[in-house]
Short mmCIF file of C-alpha atoms in Angstrom, two decimals:
data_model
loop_
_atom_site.label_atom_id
_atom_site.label_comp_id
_atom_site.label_asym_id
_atom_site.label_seq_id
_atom_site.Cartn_x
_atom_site.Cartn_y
_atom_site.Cartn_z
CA UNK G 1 22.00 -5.23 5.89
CA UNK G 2 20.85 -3.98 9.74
CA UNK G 3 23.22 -4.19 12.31
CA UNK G 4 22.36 -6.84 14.83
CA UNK G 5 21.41 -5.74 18.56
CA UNK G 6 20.99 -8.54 20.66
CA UNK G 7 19.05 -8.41 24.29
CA UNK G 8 20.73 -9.41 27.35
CA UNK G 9 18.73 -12.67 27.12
CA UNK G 10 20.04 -15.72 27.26
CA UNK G 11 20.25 -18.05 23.06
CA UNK G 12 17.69 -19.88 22.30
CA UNK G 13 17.85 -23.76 22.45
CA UNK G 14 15.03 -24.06 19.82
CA UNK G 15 15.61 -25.28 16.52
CA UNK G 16 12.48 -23.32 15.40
CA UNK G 17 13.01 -19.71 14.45
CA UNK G 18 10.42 -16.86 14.06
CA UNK G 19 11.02 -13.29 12.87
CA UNK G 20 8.73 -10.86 14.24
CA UNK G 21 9.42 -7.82 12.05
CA UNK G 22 8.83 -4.07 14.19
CA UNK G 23 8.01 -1.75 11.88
CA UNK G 24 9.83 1.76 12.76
CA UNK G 25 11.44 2.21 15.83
CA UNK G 26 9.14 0.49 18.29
CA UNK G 27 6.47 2.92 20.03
CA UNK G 28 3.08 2.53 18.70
CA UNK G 29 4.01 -0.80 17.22
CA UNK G 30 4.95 -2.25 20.61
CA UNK G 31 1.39 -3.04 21.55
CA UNK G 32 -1.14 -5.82 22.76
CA UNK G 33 -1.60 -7.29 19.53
CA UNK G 34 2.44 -7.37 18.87
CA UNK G 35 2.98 -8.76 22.55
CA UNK G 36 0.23 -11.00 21.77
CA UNK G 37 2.02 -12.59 18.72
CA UNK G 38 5.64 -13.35 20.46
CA UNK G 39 4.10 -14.61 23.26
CA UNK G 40 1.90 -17.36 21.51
CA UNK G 41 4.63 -18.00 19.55
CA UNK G 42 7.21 -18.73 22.37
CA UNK G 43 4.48 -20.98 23.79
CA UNK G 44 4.73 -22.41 20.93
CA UNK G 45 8.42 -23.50 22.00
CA UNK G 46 9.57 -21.43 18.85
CA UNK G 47 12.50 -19.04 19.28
CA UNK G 48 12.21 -15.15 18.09
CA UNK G 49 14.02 -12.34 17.08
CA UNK G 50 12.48 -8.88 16.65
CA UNK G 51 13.59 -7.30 13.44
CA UNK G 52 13.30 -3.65 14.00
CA UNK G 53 12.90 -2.03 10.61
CA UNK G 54 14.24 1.19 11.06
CA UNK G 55 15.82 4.44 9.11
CA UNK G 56 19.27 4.68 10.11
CA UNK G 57 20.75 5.83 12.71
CA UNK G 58 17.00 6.41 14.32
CA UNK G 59 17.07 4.52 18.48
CA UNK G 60 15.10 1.75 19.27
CA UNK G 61 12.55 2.69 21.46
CA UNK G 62 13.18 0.61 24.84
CA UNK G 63 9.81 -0.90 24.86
CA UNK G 64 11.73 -3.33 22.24
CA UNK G 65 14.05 -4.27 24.37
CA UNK G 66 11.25 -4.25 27.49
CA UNK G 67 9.12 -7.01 25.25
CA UNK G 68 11.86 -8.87 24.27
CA UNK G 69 13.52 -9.38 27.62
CA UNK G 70 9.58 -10.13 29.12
CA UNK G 71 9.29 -12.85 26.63
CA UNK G 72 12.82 -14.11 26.09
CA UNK G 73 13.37 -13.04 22.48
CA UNK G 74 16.33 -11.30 20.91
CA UNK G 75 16.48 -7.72 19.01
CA UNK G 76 17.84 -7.02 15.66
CA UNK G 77 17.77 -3.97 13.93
CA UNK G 78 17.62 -3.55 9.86
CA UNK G 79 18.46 -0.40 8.41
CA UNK G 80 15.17 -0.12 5.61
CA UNK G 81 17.11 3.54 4.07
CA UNK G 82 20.61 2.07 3.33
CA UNK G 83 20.05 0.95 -0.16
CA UNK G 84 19.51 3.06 -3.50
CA UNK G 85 16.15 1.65 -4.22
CA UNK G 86 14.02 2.88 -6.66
CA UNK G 87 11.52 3.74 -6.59
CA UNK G 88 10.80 5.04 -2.94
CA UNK G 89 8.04 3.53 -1.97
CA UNK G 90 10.21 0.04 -2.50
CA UNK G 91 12.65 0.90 -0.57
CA UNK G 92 12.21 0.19 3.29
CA UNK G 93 10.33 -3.77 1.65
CA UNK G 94 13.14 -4.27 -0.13
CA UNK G 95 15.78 -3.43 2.75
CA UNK G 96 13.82 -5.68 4.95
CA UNK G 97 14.00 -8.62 2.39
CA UNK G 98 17.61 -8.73 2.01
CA UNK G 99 17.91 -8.54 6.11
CA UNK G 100 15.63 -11.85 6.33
CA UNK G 101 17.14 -14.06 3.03
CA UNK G 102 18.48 -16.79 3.91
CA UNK G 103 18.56 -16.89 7.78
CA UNK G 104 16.24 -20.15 8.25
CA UNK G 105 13.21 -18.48 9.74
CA UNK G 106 10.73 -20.97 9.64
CA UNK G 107 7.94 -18.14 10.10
CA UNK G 108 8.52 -14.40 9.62
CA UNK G 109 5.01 -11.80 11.17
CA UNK G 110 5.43 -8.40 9.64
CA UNK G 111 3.18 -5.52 10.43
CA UNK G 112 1.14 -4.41 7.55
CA UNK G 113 2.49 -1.28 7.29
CA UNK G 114 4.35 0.32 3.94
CA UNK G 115 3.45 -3.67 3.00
CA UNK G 116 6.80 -4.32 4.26
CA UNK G 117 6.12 -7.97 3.12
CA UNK G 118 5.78 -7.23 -0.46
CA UNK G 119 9.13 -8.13 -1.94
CA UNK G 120 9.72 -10.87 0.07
CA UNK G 121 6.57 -12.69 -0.81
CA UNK G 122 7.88 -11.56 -4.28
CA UNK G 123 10.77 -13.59 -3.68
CA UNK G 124 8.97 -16.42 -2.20
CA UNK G 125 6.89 -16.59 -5.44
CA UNK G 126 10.09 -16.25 -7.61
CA UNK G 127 12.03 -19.05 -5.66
CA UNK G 128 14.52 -16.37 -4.60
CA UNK G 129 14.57 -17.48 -1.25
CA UNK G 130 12.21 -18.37 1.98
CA UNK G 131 10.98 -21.66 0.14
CA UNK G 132 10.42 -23.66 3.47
CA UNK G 133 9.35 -20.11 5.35
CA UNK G 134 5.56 -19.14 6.67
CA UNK G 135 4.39 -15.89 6.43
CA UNK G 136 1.93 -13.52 8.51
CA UNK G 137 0.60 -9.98 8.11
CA UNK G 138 -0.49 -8.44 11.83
CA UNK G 139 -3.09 -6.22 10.72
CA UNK G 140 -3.60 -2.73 12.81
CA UNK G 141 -5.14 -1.07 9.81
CA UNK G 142 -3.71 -0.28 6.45
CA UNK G 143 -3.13 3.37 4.91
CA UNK G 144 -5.72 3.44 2.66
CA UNK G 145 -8.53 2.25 5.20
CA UNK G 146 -6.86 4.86 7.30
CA UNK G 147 -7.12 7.31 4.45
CA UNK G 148 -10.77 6.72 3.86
CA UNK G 149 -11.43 7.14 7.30
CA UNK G 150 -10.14 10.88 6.87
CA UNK G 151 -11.99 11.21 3.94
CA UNK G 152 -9.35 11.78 1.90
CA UNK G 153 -8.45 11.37 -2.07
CA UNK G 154 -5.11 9.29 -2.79
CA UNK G 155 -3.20 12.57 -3.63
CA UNK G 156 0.14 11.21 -5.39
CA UNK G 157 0.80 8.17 -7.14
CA UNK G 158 3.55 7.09 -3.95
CA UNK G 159 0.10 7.24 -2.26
CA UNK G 160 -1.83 4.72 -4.60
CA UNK G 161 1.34 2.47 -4.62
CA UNK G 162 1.99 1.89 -1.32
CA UNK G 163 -1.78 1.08 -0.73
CA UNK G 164 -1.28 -1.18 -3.49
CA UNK G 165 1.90 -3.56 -2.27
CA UNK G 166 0.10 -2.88 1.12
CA UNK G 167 -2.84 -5.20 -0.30
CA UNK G 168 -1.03 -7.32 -1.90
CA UNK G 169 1.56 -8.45 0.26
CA UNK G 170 -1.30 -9.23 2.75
CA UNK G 171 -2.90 -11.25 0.32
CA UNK G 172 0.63 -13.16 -0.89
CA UNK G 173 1.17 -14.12 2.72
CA UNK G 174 -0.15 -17.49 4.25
CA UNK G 175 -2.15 -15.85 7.16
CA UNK G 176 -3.56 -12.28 8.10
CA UNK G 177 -3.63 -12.08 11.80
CA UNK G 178 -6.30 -9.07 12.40
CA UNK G 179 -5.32 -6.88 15.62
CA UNK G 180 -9.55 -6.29 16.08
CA UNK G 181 -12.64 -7.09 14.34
CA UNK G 182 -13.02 -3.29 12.73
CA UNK G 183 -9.68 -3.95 10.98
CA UNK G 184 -11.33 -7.94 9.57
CA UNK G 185 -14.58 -6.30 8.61
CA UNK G 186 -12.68 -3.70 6.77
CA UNK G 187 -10.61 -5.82 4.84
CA UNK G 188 -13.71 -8.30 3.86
CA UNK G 189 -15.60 -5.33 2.56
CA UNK G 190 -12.64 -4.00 0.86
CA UNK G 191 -12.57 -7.06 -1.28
CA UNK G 192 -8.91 -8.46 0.13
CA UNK G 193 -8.60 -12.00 -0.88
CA UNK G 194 -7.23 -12.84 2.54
CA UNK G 195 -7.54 -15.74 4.82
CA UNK G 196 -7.97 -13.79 8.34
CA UNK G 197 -7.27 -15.29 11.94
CA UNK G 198 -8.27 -13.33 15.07
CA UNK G 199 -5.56 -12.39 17.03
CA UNK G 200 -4.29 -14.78 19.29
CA UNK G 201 -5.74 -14.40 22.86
CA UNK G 202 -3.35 -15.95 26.00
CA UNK G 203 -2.42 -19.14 25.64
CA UNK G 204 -3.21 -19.48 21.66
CA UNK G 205 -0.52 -20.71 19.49
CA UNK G 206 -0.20 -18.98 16.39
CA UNK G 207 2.31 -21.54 15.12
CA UNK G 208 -1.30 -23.71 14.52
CA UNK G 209 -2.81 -21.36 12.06
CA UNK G 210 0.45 -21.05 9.63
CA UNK G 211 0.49 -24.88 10.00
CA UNK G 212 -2.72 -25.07 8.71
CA UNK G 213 -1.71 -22.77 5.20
CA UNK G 214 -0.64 -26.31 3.95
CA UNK G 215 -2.42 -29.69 4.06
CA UNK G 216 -0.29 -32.16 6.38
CA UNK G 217 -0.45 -34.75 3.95
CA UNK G 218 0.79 -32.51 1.04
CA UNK G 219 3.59 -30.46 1.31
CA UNK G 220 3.60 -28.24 -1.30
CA UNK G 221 6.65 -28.42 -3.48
CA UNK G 222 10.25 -26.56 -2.51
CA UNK G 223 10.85 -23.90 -4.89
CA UNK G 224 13.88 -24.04 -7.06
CA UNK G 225 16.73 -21.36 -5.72
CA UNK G 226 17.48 -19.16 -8.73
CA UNK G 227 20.85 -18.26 -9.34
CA UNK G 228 22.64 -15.81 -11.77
CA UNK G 229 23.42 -18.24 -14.53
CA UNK G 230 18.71 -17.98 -15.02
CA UNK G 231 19.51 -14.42 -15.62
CA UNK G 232 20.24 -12.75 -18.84
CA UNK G 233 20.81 -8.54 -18.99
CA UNK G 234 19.92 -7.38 -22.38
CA UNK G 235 21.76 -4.27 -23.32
CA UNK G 236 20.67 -2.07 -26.44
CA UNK G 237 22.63 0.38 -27.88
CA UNK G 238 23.00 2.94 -30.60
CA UNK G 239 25.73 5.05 -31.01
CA UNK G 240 27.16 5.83 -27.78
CA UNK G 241 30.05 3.24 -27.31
CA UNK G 242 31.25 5.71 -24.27
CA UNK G 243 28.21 5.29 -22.27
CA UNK G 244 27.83 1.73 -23.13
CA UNK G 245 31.39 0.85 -21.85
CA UNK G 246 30.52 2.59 -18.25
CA UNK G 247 27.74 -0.36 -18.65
CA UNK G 248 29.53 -2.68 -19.44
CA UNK G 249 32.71 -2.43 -16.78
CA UNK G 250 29.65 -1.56 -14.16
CA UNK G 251 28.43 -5.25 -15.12
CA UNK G 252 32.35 -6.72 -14.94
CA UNK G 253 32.74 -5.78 -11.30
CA UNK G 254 29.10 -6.68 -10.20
CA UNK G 255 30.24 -9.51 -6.86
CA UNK G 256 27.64 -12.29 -8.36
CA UNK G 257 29.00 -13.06 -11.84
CA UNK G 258 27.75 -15.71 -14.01
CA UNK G 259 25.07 -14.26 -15.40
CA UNK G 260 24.26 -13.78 -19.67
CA UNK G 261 24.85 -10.83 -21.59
CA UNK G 262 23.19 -9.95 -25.03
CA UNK G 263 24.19 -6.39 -26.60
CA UNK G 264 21.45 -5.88 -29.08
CA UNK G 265 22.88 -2.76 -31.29
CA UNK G 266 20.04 -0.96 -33.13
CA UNK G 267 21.71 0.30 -36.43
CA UNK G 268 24.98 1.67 -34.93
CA UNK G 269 27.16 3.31 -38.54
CA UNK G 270 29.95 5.28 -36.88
CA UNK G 271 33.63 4.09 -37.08
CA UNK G 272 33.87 4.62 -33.52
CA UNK G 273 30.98 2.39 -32.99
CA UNK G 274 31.39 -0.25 -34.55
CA UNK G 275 35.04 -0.63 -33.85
CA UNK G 276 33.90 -0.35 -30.07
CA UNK G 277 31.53 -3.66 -30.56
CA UNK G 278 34.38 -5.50 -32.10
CA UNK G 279 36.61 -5.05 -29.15
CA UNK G 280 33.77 -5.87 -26.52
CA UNK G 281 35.09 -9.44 -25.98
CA UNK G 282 38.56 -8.53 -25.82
CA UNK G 283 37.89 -5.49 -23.20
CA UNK G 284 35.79 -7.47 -21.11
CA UNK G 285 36.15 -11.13 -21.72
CA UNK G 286 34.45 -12.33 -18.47
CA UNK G 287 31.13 -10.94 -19.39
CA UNK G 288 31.10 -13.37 -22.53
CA UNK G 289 28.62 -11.26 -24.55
CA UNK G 290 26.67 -11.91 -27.33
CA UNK G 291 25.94 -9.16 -30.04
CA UNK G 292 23.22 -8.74 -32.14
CA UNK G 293 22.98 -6.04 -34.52
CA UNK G 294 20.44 -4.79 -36.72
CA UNK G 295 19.02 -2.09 -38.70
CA UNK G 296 17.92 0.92 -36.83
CA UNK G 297 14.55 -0.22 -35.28
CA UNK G 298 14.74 1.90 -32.21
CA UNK G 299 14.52 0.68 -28.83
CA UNK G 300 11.23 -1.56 -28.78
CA UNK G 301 12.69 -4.03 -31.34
CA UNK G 302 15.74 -3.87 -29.93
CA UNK G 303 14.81 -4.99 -26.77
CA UNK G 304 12.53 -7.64 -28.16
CA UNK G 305 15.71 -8.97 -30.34
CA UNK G 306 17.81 -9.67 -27.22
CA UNK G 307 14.46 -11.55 -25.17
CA UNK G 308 14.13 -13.67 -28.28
CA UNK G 309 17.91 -14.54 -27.88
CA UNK G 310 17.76 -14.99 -24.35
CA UNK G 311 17.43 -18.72 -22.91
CA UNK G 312 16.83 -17.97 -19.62
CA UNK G 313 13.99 -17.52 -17.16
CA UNK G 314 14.56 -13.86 -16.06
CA UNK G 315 15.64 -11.11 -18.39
CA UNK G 316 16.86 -7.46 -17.09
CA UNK G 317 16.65 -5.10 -20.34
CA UNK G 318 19.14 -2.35 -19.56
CA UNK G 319 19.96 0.65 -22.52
CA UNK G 320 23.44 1.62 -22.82
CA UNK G 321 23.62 4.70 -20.84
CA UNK G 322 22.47 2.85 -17.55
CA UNK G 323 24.87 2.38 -15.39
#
């Protein structure tokens, strides 16, 4: 998770929190339409925090610290390069989510950039986390309507895929704040299935148009928090007991135990095999695995063998040299 870099200003007595996610290191992104946002929202009597999603060890540009001190918000910075995600493209939306879970923001704006949204409106969906939590997307323009505007083909597939959770996490998100009315038109002709508000002008409160993502008189549901006992990782194997014990002990020392595992073995006839799958329970007994074996199917069936076992919501399917 980001390190946390807070302005000289003074806490915040508000019991209403807003992120108000920076995407790189400030610059560009420090604009009207950003300004606009915090300051409706601290007219709002809502308190903010800037999340600068940054690669490590990259400076904030002091026109975050110059808007936040103007406005009265405080600065945090989230390292969106730390983790091994993969693949790429993922990386800087999932960083971002695990820097915002569970901190109580009771609306989070992030740019639309690299749809650094996406995997938290995942989560949101999933009932991973943000269940009492409005989102916005400030749109400045996305990359493929910036792409089209050079006349360009989507070269790689990173290309195509960013575009992608781009869209989408605009469209998972309660409102879509446009910066100007070449960005709205865009995304109506573009087919987005968004609902778009014009950016605040002085004075506005933003806070009114997430309130009005959910009737007053029905809130919707909170999600259920999932934990690691709705998770099962199904493991198949076939002959290679070596590679599927580095699996296995990389699943013992994993910090949020509780989760199920099912070892579906797909025909294994070596001594050393099956020997191995004997001793599973003893060698790790905290992992409480099932087995299931079977004639060689290959890798299809076996994976279908351990969801059909499985009793729980989410399944991970994992093959024995993953570690």
């Amino acid at each position: 998770m980001g390190s946390s870099h807070p302005t000289p200003v003074s806490a915040h007595a508000s019991d209403t929190r807003w992120a108000v996610v920076v995407g790189g290191t400030g610059g560009d992104a420090v604009d009207g339409a950003l300004a606009a946002i915090v300051a409706a929202a601290r007219a709002a009597g809502n308190a903010v925090t800037l999340v600068v999603a940054r690669a490590r060890g990259i400076a904030v540009d002091p026109d975050v610290a110059v808007l936040a001190s103007s406005h009265g918000a405080d600065v945090e910075c989230c390292d969106i390069d730390s983790p091994a995600i993969h693949p790429a493209f993922l990386r800087a939306t999932v960083a971002l989510y695990r820097c915002l879970r569970g901190r109580g923001f009771a609306a989070i704006v992030f740019p639309d950039a690299e749809g650094l949204a996406f995997a938290s409106t995942v989560a949101r969906a999933a009932g991973l986390a943000f269940a009492d939590a409005k989102f916005a997307v400030l749109a400045t323009g996305s990359a493929r309507a910036r792409r089209e505007a050079r006349g360009e083909f989507p070269a790689t597939l990173a290309t195509v895929a960013t575009e992608w959770i781009e869209q989408r996490a605009a469209e998972r998100c309660d409102v879509v704040i446009a910066a100007n009315d070449d960005v709205a038109r865009w995304m109506r002709a573009a087919g987005w299935n968004l609902r778009i508000e014009p950016l605040p002008a002085a004075g506005a409160a933003l806070a009114d148009a997430l309130a009005r993502t959910s009737p007053p008189n029905d809130p919707a549901p909170p999600a259920r928090v999932a934990t690691a006992a709705d998770v099962t990782i199904v493991v198949t194997h076939h002959e290679q007991p070596r590679l599927l014990d580095q699996n296995l002990a990389a699943l013992a020392r994993q910090t949020v135990q509780g989760f199920a595992v099912v070892i579906v073995d797909d025909g294994s006839a070596s001594a050393e095999s099956l020997q191995y799958l004997d001793d599973v329970g003893t060698r790790y007994p905290s992992l409480r695995a099932t087995i299931i074996r079977q004639a060689n199917r290959y890798v299809g069936a076996a994976r279908n063998a351990g969801i059909r076992a499985a009793g729980t919501t989410f399944v991970i399917l994992l093959d024995d040299d993953n570690v």
